[in-house]
């Protein structure tokens, strides 16, 4: 008779995500993962498979969480432009330690994207969903009269997402909150001036 699992799978996956996010795929040893997941070696392999399968599941989990967490801080009923600004200014509200870890998705894509197509596919999927959401916000801002009717919502969404990615890397490289805030402010002003 098979033994039942004696650990919380979601908690173990969250532990693996933290290890991979902090150390990267190559830097995360099996011992690091076991310690972070608080499970034994056989349980890890039986439940998650090999290191690559565990990494990909962790990365999928990260992409879902990251998309959800972007707007948790806004609350209430902000205007579409306030939401867009909050999206870009998120790094000004994070600690230096959080910013230094960067985005697990960007870290994985730049380190492994050419070698692991699954990583690139996850990045593309996230880009598509985030840019669709951003385009909806741009369209809502146009309908409120906050942005010119001539603004192309799809192109604006691509610009905002690329700006966010640039801000992510700048934050990871140690840019100050003032520098990051200035870029976020400038991007929204540039969009509003179109």
mmCIF file of C-alpha atoms in Angstrom:
data_model
loop_
_atom_site.group_PDB
_atom_site.id
_atom_site.type_symbol
_atom_site.label_atom_id
_atom_site.label_comp_id
_atom_site.label_asym_id
_atom_site.label_seq_id
_atom_site.Cartn_x
_atom_site.Cartn_y
_atom_site.Cartn_z
ATOM 1 C CA UNK A 1 0.000 0.000 0.000
ATOM 2 C CA UNK A 2 1.334 3.440 -0.988
ATOM 3 C CA UNK A 3 2.169 5.870 1.774
ATOM 4 C CA UNK A 4 0.220 9.110 1.812
ATOM 5 C CA UNK A 5 2.188 12.322 1.503
ATOM 6 C CA UNK A 6 3.077 13.840 4.844
ATOM 7 C CA UNK A 7 3.620 17.399 3.632
ATOM 8 C CA UNK A 8 1.692 20.256 2.092
ATOM 9 C CA UNK A 9 2.430 20.194 -1.636
ATOM 10 C CA UNK A 10 1.616 23.891 -2.126
ATOM 11 C CA UNK A 11 3.867 24.906 0.766
ATOM 12 C CA UNK A 12 6.700 22.776 -0.637
ATOM 13 C CA UNK A 13 6.228 24.355 -4.076
ATOM 14 C CA UNK A 14 6.261 27.832 -2.507
ATOM 15 C CA UNK A 15 9.539 26.924 -0.816
ATOM 16 C CA UNK A 16 11.046 25.783 -4.123
ATOM 17 C CA UNK A 17 9.862 28.992 -5.800
ATOM 18 C CA UNK A 18 11.667 31.077 -3.174
ATOM 19 C CA UNK A 19 14.888 29.114 -3.646
ATOM 20 C CA UNK A 20 14.786 29.342 -7.442
ATOM 21 C CA UNK A 21 13.875 33.037 -7.317
ATOM 22 C CA UNK A 22 16.746 33.820 -4.974
ATOM 23 C CA UNK A 23 19.426 31.546 -6.438
ATOM 24 C CA UNK A 24 18.289 30.942 -10.016
ATOM 25 C CA UNK A 25 18.030 27.566 -11.704
ATOM 26 C CA UNK A 26 21.757 26.868 -11.912
ATOM 27 C CA UNK A 27 22.528 28.217 -8.436
ATOM 28 C CA UNK A 28 19.849 26.176 -6.661
ATOM 29 C CA UNK A 29 21.286 22.869 -5.462
ATOM 30 C CA UNK A 30 19.151 19.880 -4.558
ATOM 31 C CA UNK A 31 20.105 20.422 -0.914
ATOM 32 C CA UNK A 32 18.988 24.071 -1.143
ATOM 33 C CA UNK A 33 15.652 22.951 -2.571
ATOM 34 C CA UNK A 34 15.115 20.243 0.043
ATOM 35 C CA UNK A 35 15.864 22.722 2.825
ATOM 36 C CA UNK A 36 13.576 25.371 1.311
ATOM 37 C CA UNK A 37 10.777 22.889 0.644
ATOM 38 C CA UNK A 38 11.149 21.188 4.052
ATOM 39 C CA UNK A 39 10.768 17.728 2.519
ATOM 40 C CA UNK A 40 12.964 14.710 1.862
ATOM 41 C CA UNK A 41 14.754 13.887 -1.380
ATOM 42 C CA UNK A 42 12.477 10.989 -2.339
ATOM 43 C CA UNK A 43 9.345 13.041 -1.641
ATOM 44 C CA UNK A 44 10.658 15.783 -3.919
ATOM 45 C CA UNK A 45 11.347 13.401 -6.786
ATOM 46 C CA UNK A 46 8.141 11.390 -6.302
ATOM 47 C CA UNK A 47 5.975 14.518 -6.194
ATOM 48 C CA UNK A 48 7.661 16.974 -8.550
ATOM 49 C CA UNK A 49 9.973 14.916 -10.748
ATOM 50 C CA UNK A 50 13.440 16.205 -11.573
ATOM 51 C CA UNK A 51 14.898 19.655 -10.931
ATOM 52 C CA UNK A 52 13.810 21.012 -14.318
ATOM 53 C CA UNK A 53 10.197 19.885 -13.839
ATOM 54 C CA UNK A 54 10.182 21.451 -10.355
ATOM 55 C CA UNK A 55 11.646 24.675 -11.733
ATOM 56 C CA UNK A 56 9.045 24.913 -14.502
ATOM 57 C CA UNK A 57 6.196 24.287 -12.054
ATOM 58 C CA UNK A 58 7.657 26.932 -9.727
ATOM 59 C CA UNK A 59 7.943 29.371 -12.630
ATOM 60 C CA UNK A 60 4.326 28.735 -13.696
ATOM 61 C CA UNK A 61 3.253 29.385 -10.094
ATOM 62 C CA UNK A 62 5.328 32.589 -10.008
ATOM 63 C CA UNK A 63 3.763 33.918 -13.217
ATOM 64 C CA UNK A 64 0.269 33.373 -11.788
ATOM 65 C CA UNK A 65 1.126 35.029 -8.471
ATOM 66 C CA UNK A 66 3.005 37.931 -10.053
ATOM 67 C CA UNK A 67 0.091 38.843 -12.321
ATOM 68 C CA UNK A 68 -2.323 38.763 -9.376
ATOM 69 C CA UNK A 69 -0.106 40.772 -7.016
ATOM 70 C CA UNK A 70 0.510 43.744 -9.306
ATOM 71 C CA UNK A 71 -2.725 45.475 -8.395
ATOM 72 C CA UNK A 72 -3.352 44.257 -4.855
ATOM 73 C CA UNK A 73 -2.002 47.556 -3.446
ATOM 74 C CA UNK A 74 -4.461 49.829 -5.278
ATOM 75 C CA UNK A 75 -7.745 49.056 -3.505
ATOM 76 C CA UNK A 76 -10.821 51.234 -3.931
ATOM 77 C CA UNK A 77 -11.811 52.321 -7.413
ATOM 78 C CA UNK A 78 -8.804 54.081 -8.991
ATOM 79 C CA UNK A 79 -8.938 55.624 -12.449
ATOM 80 C CA UNK A 80 -7.381 53.626 -15.296
ATOM 81 C CA UNK A 81 -4.430 56.054 -15.426
ATOM 82 C CA UNK A 82 -3.890 55.639 -11.670
ATOM 83 C CA UNK A 83 -3.821 51.876 -12.168
ATOM 84 C CA UNK A 84 -1.321 52.210 -15.025
ATOM 85 C CA UNK A 85 0.862 54.508 -12.946
ATOM 86 C CA UNK A 86 0.652 52.133 -9.983
ATOM 87 C CA UNK A 87 1.669 49.296 -12.259
ATOM 88 C CA UNK A 88 4.860 51.097 -13.293
ATOM 89 C CA UNK A 89 5.596 52.552 -9.855
ATOM 90 C CA UNK A 90 5.365 49.229 -8.015
ATOM 91 C CA UNK A 91 9.144 49.166 -7.496
ATOM 92 C CA UNK A 92 8.997 52.394 -5.507
ATOM 93 C CA UNK A 93 6.905 50.579 -2.890
ATOM 94 C CA UNK A 94 9.133 47.514 -2.579
ATOM 95 C CA UNK A 95 12.134 47.116 -0.336
ATOM 96 C CA UNK A 96 15.649 47.194 -1.765
ATOM 97 C CA UNK A 97 15.878 43.466 -0.982
ATOM 98 C CA UNK A 98 12.717 42.694 -2.972
ATOM 99 C CA UNK A 99 13.903 44.803 -5.894
ATOM 100 C CA UNK A 100 17.333 43.132 -5.837
ATOM 101 C CA UNK A 101 15.748 39.743 -6.533
ATOM 102 C CA UNK A 102 14.208 41.121 -9.685
ATOM 103 C CA UNK A 103 11.499 39.273 -11.557
ATOM 104 C CA UNK A 104 11.830 35.501 -11.525
ATOM 105 C CA UNK A 105 10.298 35.420 -15.013
ATOM 106 C CA UNK A 106 12.788 37.881 -16.497
ATOM 107 C CA UNK A 107 15.676 36.217 -14.658
ATOM 108 C CA UNK A 108 14.654 32.820 -16.033
ATOM 109 C CA UNK A 109 14.083 34.098 -19.561
ATOM 110 C CA UNK A 110 17.438 35.831 -19.813
ATOM 111 C CA UNK A 111 19.310 32.897 -18.244
ATOM 112 C CA UNK A 112 17.495 29.959 -19.849
ATOM 113 C CA UNK A 113 15.133 31.172 -22.555
ATOM 114 C CA UNK A 114 17.214 30.041 -25.518
ATOM 115 C CA UNK A 115 17.956 26.642 -23.936
ATOM 116 C CA UNK A 116 14.513 25.925 -22.479
ATOM 117 C CA UNK A 117 11.631 26.769 -24.826
ATOM 118 C CA UNK A 118 9.138 26.164 -22.006
ATOM 119 C CA UNK A 119 10.581 29.176 -20.173
ATOM 120 C CA UNK A 120 10.173 31.388 -23.244
ATOM 121 C CA UNK A 121 6.627 30.093 -23.760
ATOM 122 C CA UNK A 122 5.725 31.042 -20.172
ATOM 123 C CA UNK A 123 7.192 34.514 -20.695
ATOM 124 C CA UNK A 124 5.188 34.948 -23.908
ATOM 125 C CA UNK A 125 2.008 33.808 -22.192
ATOM 126 C CA UNK A 126 2.489 36.265 -19.360
ATOM 127 C CA UNK A 127 3.335 39.077 -21.785
ATOM 128 C CA UNK A 128 0.154 38.393 -23.737
ATOM 129 C CA UNK A 129 -2.092 38.388 -20.663
ATOM 130 C CA UNK A 130 -0.482 41.470 -19.085
ATOM 131 C CA UNK A 131 -0.510 43.440 -22.340
ATOM 132 C CA UNK A 132 -4.168 42.515 -22.906
ATOM 133 C CA UNK A 133 -4.974 43.863 -19.438
ATOM 134 C CA UNK A 134 -2.912 47.009 -20.080
ATOM 135 C CA UNK A 135 -4.619 47.590 -23.428
ATOM 136 C CA UNK A 136 -7.980 47.372 -21.647
ATOM 137 C CA UNK A 137 -6.870 50.006 -19.146
ATOM 138 C CA UNK A 138 -5.611 52.272 -21.924
ATOM 139 C CA UNK A 139 -8.929 51.865 -23.729
ATOM 140 C CA UNK A 140 -10.823 52.677 -20.523
ATOM 141 C CA UNK A 141 -8.678 55.801 -20.048
ATOM 142 C CA UNK A 142 -9.477 56.858 -23.628
ATOM 143 C CA UNK A 143 -13.190 56.382 -23.014
ATOM 144 C CA UNK A 144 -12.985 58.540 -19.860
ATOM 145 C CA UNK A 145 -11.215 61.262 -21.840
ATOM 146 C CA UNK A 146 -7.979 60.846 -19.864
ATOM 147 C CA UNK A 147 -6.080 59.849 -23.022
ATOM 148 C CA UNK A 148 -6.431 60.965 -26.605
ATOM 149 C CA UNK A 149 -8.730 58.900 -28.814
ATOM 150 C CA UNK A 150 -5.795 58.582 -31.237
ATOM 151 C CA UNK A 151 -3.694 56.504 -28.805
ATOM 152 C CA UNK A 152 -3.314 52.955 -30.112
ATOM 153 C CA UNK A 153 -4.182 50.817 -27.081
ATOM 154 C CA UNK A 154 -2.192 47.793 -28.278
ATOM 155 C CA UNK A 155 0.963 49.795 -28.998
ATOM 156 C CA UNK A 156 0.595 51.687 -25.704
ATOM 157 C CA UNK A 157 0.276 48.387 -23.836
ATOM 158 C CA UNK A 158 3.470 47.130 -25.470
ATOM 159 C CA UNK A 159 5.254 50.357 -24.505
ATOM 160 C CA UNK A 160 4.058 50.116 -20.893
ATOM 161 C CA UNK A 161 5.048 46.458 -20.586
ATOM 162 C CA UNK A 162 8.505 47.145 -22.047
ATOM 163 C CA UNK A 163 8.856 50.072 -19.632
ATOM 164 C CA UNK A 164 7.924 47.793 -16.732
ATOM 165 C CA UNK A 165 10.538 45.253 -17.802
ATOM 166 C CA UNK A 166 13.159 47.994 -18.007
ATOM 167 C CA UNK A 167 12.171 49.267 -14.566
ATOM 168 C CA UNK A 168 12.447 45.725 -13.209
ATOM 169 C CA UNK A 169 16.037 45.440 -14.390
ATOM 170 C CA UNK A 170 16.896 48.966 -13.195
ATOM 171 C CA UNK A 171 15.416 48.175 -9.776
ATOM 172 C CA UNK A 172 17.390 44.934 -9.624
ATOM 173 C CA UNK A 173 20.566 46.869 -10.486
ATOM 174 C CA UNK A 174 20.000 49.182 -7.520
ATOM 175 C CA UNK A 175 18.300 52.262 -8.993
ATOM 176 C CA UNK A 176 16.890 54.530 -6.307
ATOM 177 C CA UNK A 177 13.187 54.922 -5.653
ATOM 178 C CA UNK A 178 13.392 58.483 -6.981
ATOM 179 C CA UNK A 179 14.939 57.295 -10.251
ATOM 180 C CA UNK A 180 12.302 54.587 -10.654
ATOM 181 C CA UNK A 181 9.468 56.992 -9.784
ATOM 182 C CA UNK A 182 10.757 59.511 -12.339
ATOM 183 C CA UNK A 183 10.613 56.900 -15.118
ATOM 184 C CA UNK A 184 7.105 55.801 -14.126
ATOM 185 C CA UNK A 185 5.922 59.431 -14.036
ATOM 186 C CA UNK A 186 7.548 60.206 -17.381
ATOM 187 C CA UNK A 187 5.995 57.175 -19.080
ATOM 188 C CA UNK A 188 2.472 58.151 -17.984
ATOM 189 C CA UNK A 189 3.052 61.804 -18.969
ATOM 190 C CA UNK A 190 4.372 60.700 -22.370
ATOM 191 C CA UNK A 191 1.302 58.524 -22.894
ATOM 192 C CA UNK A 192 -0.984 61.373 -21.829
ATOM 193 C CA UNK A 193 0.710 63.800 -24.210
ATOM 194 C CA UNK A 194 0.037 61.683 -27.303
#
